[in-house]
PDB file of C-alpha atoms in Angstrom:
ATOM      1  CA  MET U 489    -160.728 114.559 138.205  1.00 76.00           C
ATOM      2  CA  LEU U 490    -163.481 114.314 140.793  1.00 92.00           C
ATOM      3  CA  ARG U 491    -162.722 116.845 143.522  1.00 93.00           C
ATOM      4  CA  ASN U 492    -165.885 118.672 144.645  1.00 96.00           C
ATOM      5  CA  VAL U 493    -168.959 116.678 145.623  1.00 97.00           C
ATOM      6  CA  ALA U 494    -172.178 118.331 146.774  1.00 98.00           C
ATOM      7  CA  VAL U 495    -175.417 116.792 148.023  1.00 98.00           C
ATOM      8  CA  VAL U 496    -178.682 118.703 148.063  1.00 98.00           C
ATOM      9  CA  LEU U 497    -181.297 118.119 150.769  1.00 97.00           C
ATOM     10  CA  ILE U 498    -185.014 118.824 150.554  1.00 97.00           C
ATOM     11  CA  ASP U 499    -187.791 118.257 153.081  1.00 96.00           C
ATOM     12  CA  GLY U 500    -188.573 114.564 153.527  1.00 96.00           C
ATOM     13  CA  VAL U 501    -185.083 113.392 152.592  1.00 96.00           C
ATOM     14  CA  ALA U 502    -184.268 109.748 153.326  1.00 95.00           C
ATOM     15  CA  PRO U 503    -181.340 109.560 155.790  1.00 95.00           C
ATOM     16  CA  PHE U 504    -180.039 106.206 154.551  1.00 93.00           C
ATOM     17  CA  GLU U 505    -179.718 107.364 150.954  1.00 94.00           C
ATOM     18  CA  PHE U 506    -178.103 110.586 152.166  1.00 96.00           C
ATOM     19  CA  GLY U 507    -175.793 108.488 154.321  1.00 94.00           C
ATOM     20  CA  VAL U 508    -174.738 106.403 151.324  1.00 94.00           C
ATOM     21  CA  VAL U 509    -173.433 109.525 149.584  1.00 96.00           C
ATOM     22  CA  CYS U 510    -171.724 110.662 152.798  1.00 96.00           C
ATOM     23  CA  GLU U 511    -170.081 107.271 153.287  1.00 94.00           C
ATOM     24  CA  VAL U 512    -168.551 107.201 149.807  1.00 95.00           C
ATOM     25  CA  PHE U 513    -167.662 110.861 149.317  1.00 96.00           C
ATOM     26  CA  GLY U 514    -167.823 112.554 152.726  1.00 95.00           C
ATOM     27  CA  ILE U 515    -165.286 110.559 154.749  1.00 95.00           C
ATOM     28  CA  ASP U 516    -161.541 111.156 154.536  1.00 94.00           C
ATOM     29  CA  ARG U 517    -160.035 107.923 153.257  1.00 94.00           C
ATOM     30  CA  THR U 518    -156.666 109.272 152.174  1.00 93.00           C
ATOM     31  CA  GLU U 519    -154.953 106.718 154.420  1.00 93.00           C
ATOM     32  CA  ASP U 520    -156.432 104.075 152.108  1.00 91.00           C
ATOM     33  CA  GLY U 521    -155.082 105.801 149.014  1.00 90.00           C
ATOM     34  CA  VAL U 522    -158.328 107.556 148.074  1.00 93.00           C
ATOM     35  CA  PRO U 523    -157.931 111.178 146.944  1.00 93.00           C
ATOM     36  CA  PRO U 524    -159.788 113.608 149.252  1.00 93.00           C
ATOM     37  CA  PHE U 525    -163.120 115.122 148.212  1.00 95.00           C
ATOM     38  CA  GLU U 526    -164.400 118.543 149.151  1.00 96.00           C
ATOM     39  CA  PHE U 527    -167.821 117.519 150.436  1.00 97.00           C
ATOM     40  CA  ARG U 528    -170.683 120.014 150.643  1.00 97.00           C
ATOM     41  CA  VAL U 529    -174.134 119.524 152.141  1.00 97.00           C
ATOM     42  CA  CYS U 530    -176.494 122.085 150.606  1.00 98.00           C
ATOM     43  CA  GLY U 531    -180.062 123.214 151.079  1.00 97.00           C
ATOM     44  CA  GLU U 532    -182.417 125.971 150.057  1.00 96.00           C
ATOM     45  CA  ARG U 533    -182.027 127.603 153.493  1.00 96.00           C
ATOM     46  CA  PRO U 534    -178.570 126.904 154.967  1.00 96.00           C
ATOM     47  CA  GLY U 535    -178.454 126.488 158.712  1.00 96.00           C
ATOM     48  CA  GLU U 536    -182.153 125.594 158.954  1.00 96.00           C
ATOM     49  CA  PRO U 537    -183.254 122.038 159.786  1.00 96.00           C
ATOM     50  CA  VAL U 538    -184.629 119.878 156.991  1.00 96.00           C
ATOM     51  CA  GLY U 539    -187.165 117.220 157.971  1.00 95.00           C
ATOM     52  CA  THR U 540    -186.587 113.572 157.071  1.00 94.00           C
ATOM     53  CA  ASN U 541    -188.922 110.631 156.601  1.00 84.00           C
ATOM     54  CA  VAL U 542    -187.960 109.016 159.923  1.00 89.00           C
ATOM     55  CA  GLY U 543    -188.522 111.700 162.543  1.00 87.00           C
ATOM     56  CA  VAL U 544    -185.097 113.331 162.716  1.00 93.00           C
ATOM     57  CA  GLN U 545    -183.785 116.510 161.119  1.00 95.00           C
ATOM     58  CA  LEU U 546    -180.681 117.365 159.109  1.00 96.00           C
ATOM     59  CA  VAL U 547    -179.105 120.821 158.878  1.00 96.00           C
ATOM     60  CA  PRO U 548    -177.419 121.717 155.560  1.00 97.00           C
ATOM     61  CA  GLU U 549    -174.386 123.897 156.123  1.00 97.00           C
ATOM     62  CA  LEU U 550    -174.388 125.562 152.704  1.00 97.00           C
ATOM     63  CA  GLY U 551    -176.896 127.130 150.348  1.00 97.00           C
ATOM     64  CA  LEU U 552    -177.778 126.250 146.774  1.00 97.00           C
ATOM     65  CA  ASP U 553    -175.061 128.557 145.455  1.00 96.00           C
ATOM     66  CA  ALA U 554    -172.523 125.938 146.595  1.00 96.00           C
ATOM     67  CA  LEU U 555    -173.817 123.621 143.865  1.00 97.00           C
ATOM     68  CA  ALA U 556    -172.589 125.907 141.100  1.00 93.00           C
ATOM     69  CA  ASP U 557    -169.016 124.617 140.669  1.00 93.00           C
ATOM     70  CA  ALA U 558    -169.407 121.092 142.066  1.00 96.00           C
ATOM     71  CA  ASP U 559    -167.960 118.289 139.942  1.00 97.00           C
ATOM     72  CA  LEU U 560    -170.693 115.949 141.184  1.00 98.00           C
ATOM     73  CA  ILE U 561    -174.103 116.774 142.693  1.00 98.00           C
ATOM     74  CA  ALA U 562    -175.936 113.951 144.465  1.00 98.00           C
ATOM     75  CA  VAL U 563    -179.703 113.989 144.936  1.00 97.00           C
ATOM     76  CA  PRO U 564    -180.752 111.410 147.550  1.00 96.00           C
ATOM     77  CA  ALA U 565    -184.228 109.917 147.850  1.00 95.00           C
ATOM     78  CA  ALA U 566    -186.961 112.060 149.354  1.00 96.00           C
ATOM     79  CA  ARG U 567    -190.682 111.852 149.978  1.00 95.00           C
ATOM     80  CA  LEU U 568    -192.617 111.915 146.722  1.00 96.00           C
ATOM     81  CA  ARG U 569    -194.816 114.958 146.204  1.00 95.00           C
ATOM     82  CA  GLU U 570    -196.715 116.821 143.537  1.00 94.00           C
ATOM     83  CA  HIS U 571    -194.464 119.889 143.564  1.00 95.00           C
ATOM     84  CA  TYR U 572    -190.718 120.134 144.226  1.00 97.00           C
ATOM     85  CA  PRO U 573    -188.921 123.312 145.385  1.00 97.00           C
ATOM     86  CA  PRO U 574    -188.535 125.552 142.304  1.00 97.00           C
ATOM     87  CA  ALA U 575    -185.252 127.025 143.573  1.00 97.00           C
ATOM     88  CA  VAL U 576    -183.726 123.542 143.914  1.00 98.00           C
ATOM     89  CA  LEU U 577    -184.896 122.533 140.443  1.00 98.00           C
ATOM     90  CA  GLN U 578    -183.425 125.693 138.927  1.00 98.00           C
ATOM     91  CA  ALA U 579    -180.130 125.224 140.783  1.00 97.00           C
ATOM     92  CA  LEU U 580    -179.857 121.688 139.409  1.00 98.00           C
ATOM     93  CA  ARG U 581    -180.566 122.885 135.865  1.00 97.00           C
ATOM     94  CA  GLU U 582    -177.948 125.628 136.094  1.00 97.00           C
ATOM     95  CA  ALA U 583    -175.287 123.405 137.648  1.00 97.00           C
ATOM     96  CA  HIS U 584    -175.846 120.726 135.030  1.00 97.00           C
ATOM     97  CA  ALA U 585    -175.661 123.312 132.243  1.00 96.00           C
ATOM     98  CA  SER U 586    -172.356 124.501 133.737  1.00 95.00           C
ATOM     99  CA  GLY U 587    -170.846 121.031 133.590  1.00 95.00           C
ATOM    100  CA  SER U 588    -171.711 119.310 136.877  1.00 96.00           C
ATOM    101  CA  THR U 589    -172.439 115.593 136.789  1.00 97.00           C
ATOM    102  CA  LEU U 590    -175.707 114.704 138.535  1.00 98.00           C
ATOM    103  CA  LEU U 591    -176.363 111.547 140.547  1.00 97.00           C
ATOM    104  CA  SER U 592    -179.766 110.466 141.847  1.00 97.00           C
ATOM    105  CA  VAL U 593    -180.291 107.801 144.492  1.00 95.00           C
ATOM    106  CA  CYS U 594    -183.642 105.977 144.386  1.00 93.00           C
ATOM    107  CA  SER U 595    -186.547 108.457 144.243  1.00 94.00           C
ATOM    108  CA  GLY U 596    -184.109 111.343 143.891  1.00 96.00           C
ATOM    109  CA  ALA U 597    -184.683 110.731 140.177  1.00 96.00           C
ATOM    110  CA  PHE U 598    -188.046 112.474 140.558  1.00 97.00           C
ATOM    111  CA  LEU U 599    -186.240 115.772 141.178  1.00 97.00           C
ATOM    112  CA  LEU U 600    -184.171 115.317 138.044  1.00 98.00           C
ATOM    113  CA  GLY U 601    -187.288 114.399 136.111  1.00 97.00           C
ATOM    114  CA  GLU U 602    -189.196 117.406 137.451  1.00 97.00           C
ATOM    115  CA  ALA U 603    -186.290 119.628 136.419  1.00 97.00           C
ATOM    116  CA  GLY U 604    -186.645 118.291 132.868  1.00 97.00           C
ATOM    117  CA  LEU U 605    -183.169 116.799 132.950  1.00 98.00           C
ATOM    118  CA  LEU U 606    -184.201 113.224 132.083  1.00 97.00           C
ATOM    119  CA  ASP U 607    -186.222 113.975 128.957  1.00 97.00           C
ATOM    120  CA  ASP U 608    -185.166 111.608 126.161  1.00 96.00           C
ATOM    121  CA  ARG U 609    -182.424 110.134 128.334  1.00 95.00           C
ATOM    122  CA  PRO U 610    -181.907 106.599 129.665  1.00 94.00           C
ATOM    123  CA  CYS U 611    -182.347 106.373 133.437  1.00 95.00           C
ATOM    124  CA  THR U 612    -183.577 104.163 136.244  1.00 93.00           C
ATOM    125  CA  VAL U 613    -185.433 104.416 139.540  1.00 93.00           C
ATOM    126  CA  HIS U 614    -186.520 101.999 142.256  1.00 91.00           C
ATOM    127  CA  TRP U 615    -188.677  99.300 140.618  1.00 87.00           C
ATOM    128  CA  HIS U 616    -191.506 100.082 143.051  1.00 89.00           C
ATOM    129  CA  HIS U 617    -191.728 103.645 141.668  1.00 92.00           C
ATOM    130  CA  ALA U 618    -191.066 102.788 138.010  1.00 91.00           C
ATOM    131  CA  ALA U 619    -194.701 102.870 136.840  1.00 92.00           C
ATOM    132  CA  ALA U 620    -195.446 106.158 138.606  1.00 95.00           C
ATOM    133  CA  PHE U 621    -192.210 107.661 137.310  1.00 96.00           C
ATOM    134  CA  THR U 622    -192.958 106.654 133.732  1.00 95.00           C
ATOM    135  CA  GLU U 623    -196.472 108.080 133.954  1.00 96.00           C
ATOM    136  CA  ARG U 624    -195.193 111.377 135.364  1.00 97.00           C
ATOM    137  CA  PHE U 625    -192.208 111.693 133.021  1.00 97.00           C
ATOM    138  CA  PRO U 626    -193.203 109.920 129.792  1.00 96.00           C
ATOM    139  CA  ARG U 627    -190.198 111.222 127.864  1.00 96.00           C
ATOM    140  CA  ALA U 628    -187.707 109.603 130.253  1.00 96.00           C
ATOM    141  CA  GLN U 629    -186.332 106.292 128.976  1.00 95.00           C
ATOM    142  CA  VAL U 630    -186.715 104.256 132.178  1.00 92.00           C
ATOM    143  CA  ASP U 631    -185.090 100.847 132.595  1.00 89.00           C
ATOM    144  CA  PRO U 632    -186.482  99.344 135.828  1.00 84.00           C
ATOM    145  CA  ASN U 633    -184.274  96.244 135.617  1.00 80.00           C
ATOM    146  CA  VAL U 634    -180.831  97.693 136.306  1.00 82.00           C
ATOM    147  CA  LEU U 635    -179.060  98.871 139.458  1.00 86.00           C
ATOM    148  CA  TYR U 636    -177.928 102.127 137.871  1.00 89.00           C
ATOM    149  CA  VAL U 637    -177.666 103.879 134.520  1.00 91.00           C
ATOM    150  CA  ASP U 638    -174.565 105.836 133.552  1.00 92.00           C
ATOM    151  CA  ASP U 639    -175.511 108.338 130.853  1.00 93.00           C
ATOM    152  CA  GLY U 640    -172.331 110.357 131.101  1.00 92.00           C
ATOM    153  CA  ASP U 641    -173.181 113.561 132.941  1.00 96.00           C
ATOM    154  CA  ILE U 642    -176.261 112.049 134.624  1.00 96.00           C
ATOM    155  CA  VAL U 643    -176.152 108.841 136.660  1.00 95.00           C
ATOM    156  CA  THR U 644    -179.388 107.455 138.110  1.00 95.00           C
ATOM    157  CA  SER U 645    -179.636 104.562 140.545  1.00 93.00           C
ATOM    158  CA  ALA U 646    -182.322 102.281 141.882  1.00 89.00           C
ATOM    159  CA  GLY U 647    -183.362 101.816 145.497  1.00 81.00           C
ATOM    160  CA  THR U 648    -181.177 102.225 148.562  1.00 80.00           C
ATOM    161  CA  ALA U 649    -178.236  99.820 148.190  1.00 83.00           C
ATOM    162  CA  ALA U 650    -178.106 100.473 144.447  1.00 88.00           C
ATOM    163  CA  GLY U 651    -177.020 103.982 145.423  1.00 91.00           C
ATOM    164  CA  ILE U 652    -173.857 102.399 146.816  1.00 90.00           C
ATOM    165  CA  ASP U 653    -173.295 100.659 143.491  1.00 88.00           C
ATOM    166  CA  ALA U 654    -173.735 103.928 141.586  1.00 91.00           C
ATOM    167  CA  CYS U 655    -171.451 105.915 143.898  1.00 93.00           C
ATOM    168  CA  LEU U 656    -168.708 103.297 143.682  1.00 91.00           C
ATOM    169  CA  HIS U 657    -169.171 103.187 139.911  1.00 89.00           C
ATOM    170  CA  ILE U 658    -168.570 106.940 139.689  1.00 93.00           C
ATOM    171  CA  VAL U 659    -165.439 106.633 141.821  1.00 92.00           C
ATOM    172  CA  ARG U 660    -164.220 103.801 139.607  1.00 89.00           C
ATOM    173  CA  ARG U 661    -165.064 105.738 136.449  1.00 89.00           C
ATOM    174  CA  GLU U 662    -163.347 108.938 137.551  1.00 92.00           C
ATOM    175  CA  LEU U 663    -160.506 107.730 139.772  1.00 91.00           C
ATOM    176  CA  GLY U 664    -159.929 104.095 138.846  1.00 88.00           C
ATOM    177  CA  THR U 665    -160.465 100.657 140.331  1.00 84.00           C
ATOM    178  CA  GLY U 666    -158.078 101.105 143.274  1.00 87.00           C
ATOM    179  CA  PRO U 667    -159.926 103.916 145.090  1.00 90.00           C
ATOM    180  CA  ALA U 668    -163.327 102.305 144.425  1.00 89.00           C
ATOM    181  CA  THR U 669    -162.141  98.974 145.827  1.00 86.00           C
ATOM    182  CA  ALA U 670    -160.565 100.664 148.863  1.00 89.00           C
ATOM    183  CA  ILE U 671    -163.837 102.442 149.698  1.00 91.00           C
ATOM    184  CA  ALA U 672    -165.830  99.238 149.167  1.00 88.00           C
ATOM    185  CA  ARG U 673    -163.552  97.335 151.544  1.00 86.00           C
ATOM    186  CA  ARG U 674    -164.031  99.926 154.272  1.00 89.00           C
ATOM    187  CA  MET U 675    -167.802  99.786 153.728  1.00 88.00           C
ATOM    188  CA  VAL U 676    -167.691  95.955 153.696  1.00 78.00           C
ATOM    189  CA  VAL U 677    -169.578  95.764 150.398  1.00 80.00           C
ATOM    190  CA  PRO U 678    -168.655  94.245 147.014  1.00 71.00           C
ATOM    191  CA  PRO U 679    -167.011  96.711 144.603  1.00 68.00           C
ATOM    192  CA  GLN U 680    -169.432  95.528 141.926  1.00 63.00           C
ATOM    193  CA  ARG U 681    -172.618  93.522 142.427  1.00 62.00           C
ATOM    194  CA  GLU U 682    -173.845  90.842 140.089  1.00 57.00           C
ATOM    195  CA  GLY U 683    -177.121  91.299 138.246  1.00 51.00           C
ATOM    196  CA  GLY U 684    -179.623  94.125 138.416  1.00 50.00           C
ATOM    197  CA  GLN U 685    -182.962  95.061 139.946  1.00 51.00           C
ATOM    198  CA  ARG U 686    -184.733  92.231 138.151  1.00 50.00           C
ATOM    199  CA  GLN U 687    -183.750  89.787 140.891  1.00 47.00           C
ATOM    200  CA  PHE U 688    -185.517  91.946 143.498  1.00 49.00           C
ATOM    201  CA  ILE U 689    -188.730  92.753 141.613  1.00 51.00           C
ATOM    202  CA  GLU U 690    -191.816  90.970 142.902  1.00 54.00           C
ATOM    203  CA  MET U 691    -193.499  89.019 140.106  1.00 51.00           C
ATOM    204  CA  PRO U 692    -196.857  87.669 141.313  1.00 50.00           C
ATOM    205  CA  VAL U 693    -198.670  85.136 139.176  1.00 50.00           C
ATOM    206  CA  PRO U 694    -201.172  87.130 137.110  1.00 51.00           C
ATOM    207  CA  THR U 695    -204.862  86.570 137.745  1.00 50.00           C
ATOM    208  CA  ASN U 696    -207.700  88.426 136.130  1.00 50.00           C
ATOM    209  CA  ALA U 697    -211.246  87.180 136.363  1.00 46.00           C
ATOM    210  CA  ALA U 698    -212.171  89.359 133.388  1.00 47.00           C
ATOM    211  CA  MET U 699    -209.839  87.433 131.099  1.00 57.00           C
ATOM    212  CA  SER U 700    -211.688  85.034 128.837  1.00 81.00           C
ATOM    213  CA  LEU U 701    -208.562  82.867 128.742  1.00 86.00           C
ATOM    214  CA  GLN U 702    -208.058  82.700 132.517  1.00 85.00           C
ATOM    215  CA  PRO U 703    -209.124  79.018 132.725  1.00 87.00           C
ATOM    216  CA  VAL U 704    -206.485  78.177 130.124  1.00 89.00           C
ATOM    217  CA  LEU U 705    -203.845  80.171 132.019  1.00 88.00           C
ATOM    218  CA  ASP U 706    -204.800  78.344 135.218  1.00 87.00           C
ATOM    219  CA  THR U 707    -204.362  75.007 133.475  1.00 87.00           C
ATOM    220  CA  MET U 708    -200.951  76.016 132.176  1.00 89.00           C
ATOM    221  CA  LEU U 709    -199.861  77.014 135.692  1.00 88.00           C
ATOM    222  CA  GLU U 710    -201.260  73.842 137.303  1.00 88.00           C
ATOM    223  CA  SER U 711    -199.278  71.691 134.845  1.00 89.00           C
ATOM    224  CA  ILE U 712    -196.271  73.972 134.448  1.00 89.00           C
ATOM    225  CA  ASP U 713    -193.892  71.010 134.109  1.00 90.00           C
ATOM    226  CA  THR U 714    -195.811  69.748 131.069  1.00 89.00           C
ATOM    227  CA  GLU U 715    -195.232  70.720 127.461  1.00 88.00           C
ATOM    228  CA  HIS U 716    -198.077  72.786 126.000  1.00 89.00           C
ATOM    229  CA  THR U 717    -198.620  73.441 122.310  1.00 89.00           C
ATOM    230  CA  VAL U 718    -200.631  76.301 120.870  1.00 90.00           C
ATOM    231  CA  ALA U 719    -202.871  73.756 119.122  1.00 92.00           C
ATOM    232  CA  GLU U 720    -203.675  72.016 122.426  1.00 91.00           C
ATOM    233  CA  LEU U 721    -204.297  75.285 124.253  1.00 92.00           C
ATOM    234  CA  ALA U 722    -206.509  76.551 121.441  1.00 91.00           C
ATOM    235  CA  ARG U 723    -208.598  73.383 121.687  1.00 91.00           C
ATOM    236  CA  ARG U 724    -209.021  73.952 125.426  1.00 89.00           C
ATOM    237  CA  ALA U 725    -210.202  77.483 124.720  1.00 90.00           C
ATOM    238  CA  ARG U 726    -212.448  76.221 121.881  1.00 90.00           C
ATOM    239  CA  LEU U 727    -210.867  78.638 119.471  1.00 92.00           C
ATOM    240  CA  SER U 728    -208.954  78.367 116.240  1.00 93.00           C
ATOM    241  CA  GLU U 729    -205.184  78.595 116.667  1.00 91.00           C
ATOM    242  CA  ARG U 730    -205.065  81.980 114.944  1.00 91.00           C
ATOM    243  CA  THR U 731    -207.867  83.437 117.083  1.00 92.00           C
ATOM    244  CA  PHE U 732    -206.374  81.953 120.247  1.00 91.00           C
ATOM    245  CA  ALA U 733    -202.924  83.402 119.536  1.00 90.00           C
ATOM    246  CA  ARG U 734    -204.378  86.826 118.770  1.00 90.00           C
ATOM    247  CA  ARG U 735    -206.552  86.857 121.895  1.00 89.00           C
ATOM    248  CA  PHE U 736    -203.692  85.576 124.070  1.00 89.00           C
ATOM    249  CA  VAL U 737    -201.484  88.499 123.069  1.00 87.00           C
ATOM    250  CA  ALA U 738    -204.376  90.931 123.566  1.00 85.00           C
ATOM    251  CA  GLU U 739    -205.072  89.668 127.103  1.00 84.00           C
ATOM    252  CA  THR U 740    -201.544  88.995 128.395  1.00 82.00           C
ATOM    253  CA  GLY U 741    -199.397  91.280 126.270  1.00 82.00           C
ATOM    254  CA  THR U 742    -197.190  88.453 125.051  1.00 86.00           C
ATOM    255  CA  THR U 743    -197.217  85.123 123.232  1.00 90.00           C
ATOM    256  CA  PRO U 744    -198.140  81.783 124.866  1.00 90.00           C
ATOM    257  CA  VAL U 745    -194.546  80.538 124.689  1.00 89.00           C
ATOM    258  CA  ARG U 746    -193.083  83.676 126.258  1.00 88.00           C
ATOM    259  CA  TRP U 747    -195.806  83.828 128.924  1.00 89.00           C
ATOM    260  CA  LEU U 748    -195.261  80.207 129.921  1.00 90.00           C
ATOM    261  CA  THR U 749    -191.472  80.642 129.990  1.00 91.00           C
ATOM    262  CA  ALA U 750    -191.818  83.656 132.300  1.00 87.00           C
ATOM    263  CA  GLN U 751    -194.106  81.682 134.632  1.00 88.00           C
ATOM    264  CA  ARG U 752    -191.656  78.785 134.662  1.00 91.00           C
ATOM    265  CA  VAL U 753    -188.861  81.146 135.676  1.00 89.00           C
ATOM    266  CA  LEU U 754    -191.141  82.531 138.399  1.00 87.00           C
ATOM    267  CA  HIS U 755    -191.831  78.991 139.648  1.00 89.00           C
ATOM    268  CA  ALA U 756    -188.102  78.258 139.642  1.00 90.00           C
ATOM    269  CA  ARG U 757    -187.514  81.397 141.732  1.00 86.00           C
ATOM    270  CA  LYS U 758    -189.984  80.140 144.323  1.00 87.00           C
ATOM    271  CA  LEU U 759    -188.329  76.717 144.486  1.00 90.00           C
ATOM    272  CA  LEU U 760    -184.865  78.274 144.781  1.00 90.00           C
ATOM    273  CA  GLU U 761    -186.066  80.458 147.639  1.00 83.00           C
ATOM    274  CA  GLU U 762    -188.040  77.837 149.570  1.00 85.00           C
ATOM    275  CA  THR U 763    -186.413  74.446 148.910  1.00 90.00           C
ATOM    276  CA  SER U 764    -182.988  72.818 148.825  1.00 90.00           C
ATOM    277  CA  LEU U 765    -183.769  70.905 145.631  1.00 93.00           C
ATOM    278  CA  ALA U 766    -180.936  70.522 143.144  1.00 94.00           C
ATOM    279  CA  VAL U 767    -181.016  72.851 140.156  1.00 94.00           C
ATOM    280  CA  GLU U 768    -181.594  69.853 137.871  1.00 94.00           C
ATOM    281  CA  GLU U 769    -184.737  68.886 139.825  1.00 94.00           C
ATOM    282  CA  ILE U 770    -185.944  72.479 139.898  1.00 94.00           C
ATOM    283  CA  ALA U 771    -185.514  72.603 136.125  1.00 93.00           C
ATOM    284  CA  ARG U 772    -187.656  69.473 135.755  1.00 93.00           C
ATOM    285  CA  ARG U 773    -190.392  70.715 138.097  1.00 93.00           C
ATOM    286  CA  SER U 774    -190.454  74.087 136.370  1.00 92.00           C
ATOM    287  CA  GLY U 775    -190.929  72.621 132.911  1.00 92.00           C
ATOM    288  CA  PHE U 776    -187.424  73.145 131.566  1.00 93.00           C
ATOM    289  CA  SER U 777    -185.991  70.033 129.945  1.00 87.00           C
ATOM    290  CA  THR U 778    -182.471  70.579 131.299  1.00 93.00           C
ATOM    291  CA  ALA U 779    -180.653  72.584 133.950  1.00 94.00           C
ATOM    292  CA  ALA U 780    -178.777  74.342 131.152  1.00 94.00           C
ATOM    293  CA  LEU U 781    -182.066  75.548 129.660  1.00 93.00           C
ATOM    294  CA  LEU U 782    -183.203  76.788 133.072  1.00 94.00           C
ATOM    295  CA  ARG U 783    -179.930  78.657 133.553  1.00 93.00           C
ATOM    296  CA  HIS U 784    -180.285  80.276 130.119  1.00 93.00           C
ATOM    297  CA  HIS U 785    -183.816  81.577 130.678  1.00 91.00           C
ATOM    298  CA  PHE U 786    -183.211  82.425 134.331  1.00 89.00           C
ATOM    299  CA  TYR U 787    -180.204  84.597 133.540  1.00 86.00           C
ATOM    300  CA  LYS U 788    -182.019  86.204 130.630  1.00 84.00           C
ATOM    301  CA  ASP U 789    -185.044  87.153 132.786  1.00 82.00           C
ATOM    302  CA  ILE U 790    -183.478  87.727 136.225  1.00 80.00           C
ATOM    303  CA  GLY U 791    -179.926  88.769 135.411  1.00 80.00           C
ATOM    304  CA  VAL U 792    -178.151  86.265 137.665  1.00 83.00           C
ATOM    305  CA  SER U 793    -177.659  82.502 137.668  1.00 89.00           C
ATOM    306  CA  PRO U 794    -179.997  80.217 139.676  1.00 91.00           C
ATOM    307  CA  ASN U 795    -177.223  79.438 142.173  1.00 91.00           C
ATOM    308  CA  ALA U 796    -176.396  83.120 142.668  1.00 86.00           C
ATOM    309  CA  TYR U 797    -180.080  83.878 143.172  1.00 84.00           C
ATOM    310  CA  ARG U 798    -180.376  81.077 145.741  1.00 88.00           C
ATOM    311  CA  ARG U 799    -177.374  82.353 147.697  1.00 82.00           C
ATOM    312  CA  THR U 800    -179.087  85.726 148.021  1.00 74.00           C
ATOM    313  CA  PHE U 801    -182.714  84.769 148.556  1.00 75.00           C
ATOM    314  CA  SER U 802    -182.878  81.224 149.948  1.00 75.00           C
ATOM    315  CA  THR U 803    -184.926  81.223 153.151  1.00 65.00           C
ATOM    316  CA  SER U 804    -182.598  78.603 154.621  1.00 60.00           C
ATOM    317  CA  SER U 805    -179.504  80.721 153.970  1.00 49.00           C
ATOM    318  CA  LEU U 806    -181.248  83.788 155.379  1.00 42.00           C
ATOM    319  CA  THR U 807    -182.193  81.854 158.503  1.00 42.00           C
ATOM    320  CA  SER U 808    -178.686  80.502 159.001  1.00 42.00           C
ATOM    321  CA  ALA U 809    -177.267  83.985 158.513  1.00 37.00           C
TER     322      ALA U 809
END
């Protein structure tokens, strides 16, 4: 049973991510049928203000000793830095070793990584920080495509709103669907969101003047609705098919077919965002023979259907909203 929830604050904490944890676990919602939580706000120096990243300060009421017997310890996002407070890292290690479940929101995963708690474990972080996180903590098994990762006693979540998803997931996991749905209703958010981070990740069309195959890539993009065979592309590059295929993988990291499919999905994203074209027409303009084929590849790469993506990201729907 989830009874005691603690959140630890460090200098540069992000108020929104802290607020997410407060909203789910820090408000008495017993009138909605949600069991009460003992909620603790902790810091290295209780009673002393902790700076945030937006020009206000927060004052933790309790010290790090209050983490010791917490059922759940939340670590909200904070300003990235080279060194994190050793006392906080040690308190997290000890609490985890004693049985506390740990939850990170967005860049809060850096504290868990610095404490050595994500070594050889699946986790996630905001897609914008994924490369830096992987470089800093190479043993962590980072999945930048999901909203959160539940690895039992450690739950990591992606940026900002994904913290809501992770918190509600923990409530649902520990207390059941009813309490999670009741909290979600009060917050006016869906109890579970469709898809993952993939739908939010920026995917610019790759350009690299140093690539010997860049002219061929440009041609593929300019005629993205046309079928391209490896034999034809190799002729354009004036290479044998075997040499072309080998060089293509060396320069792009993938095969011609997979590269072109990814660019077609990217083009479809742009059309879904900026036009009101029917999905069938978008499929044709993106080089997919049918709408069903577009839906298959779109869901595989982005994690949601084309129509669901359009509802979220269409500029016309955003303007009308």
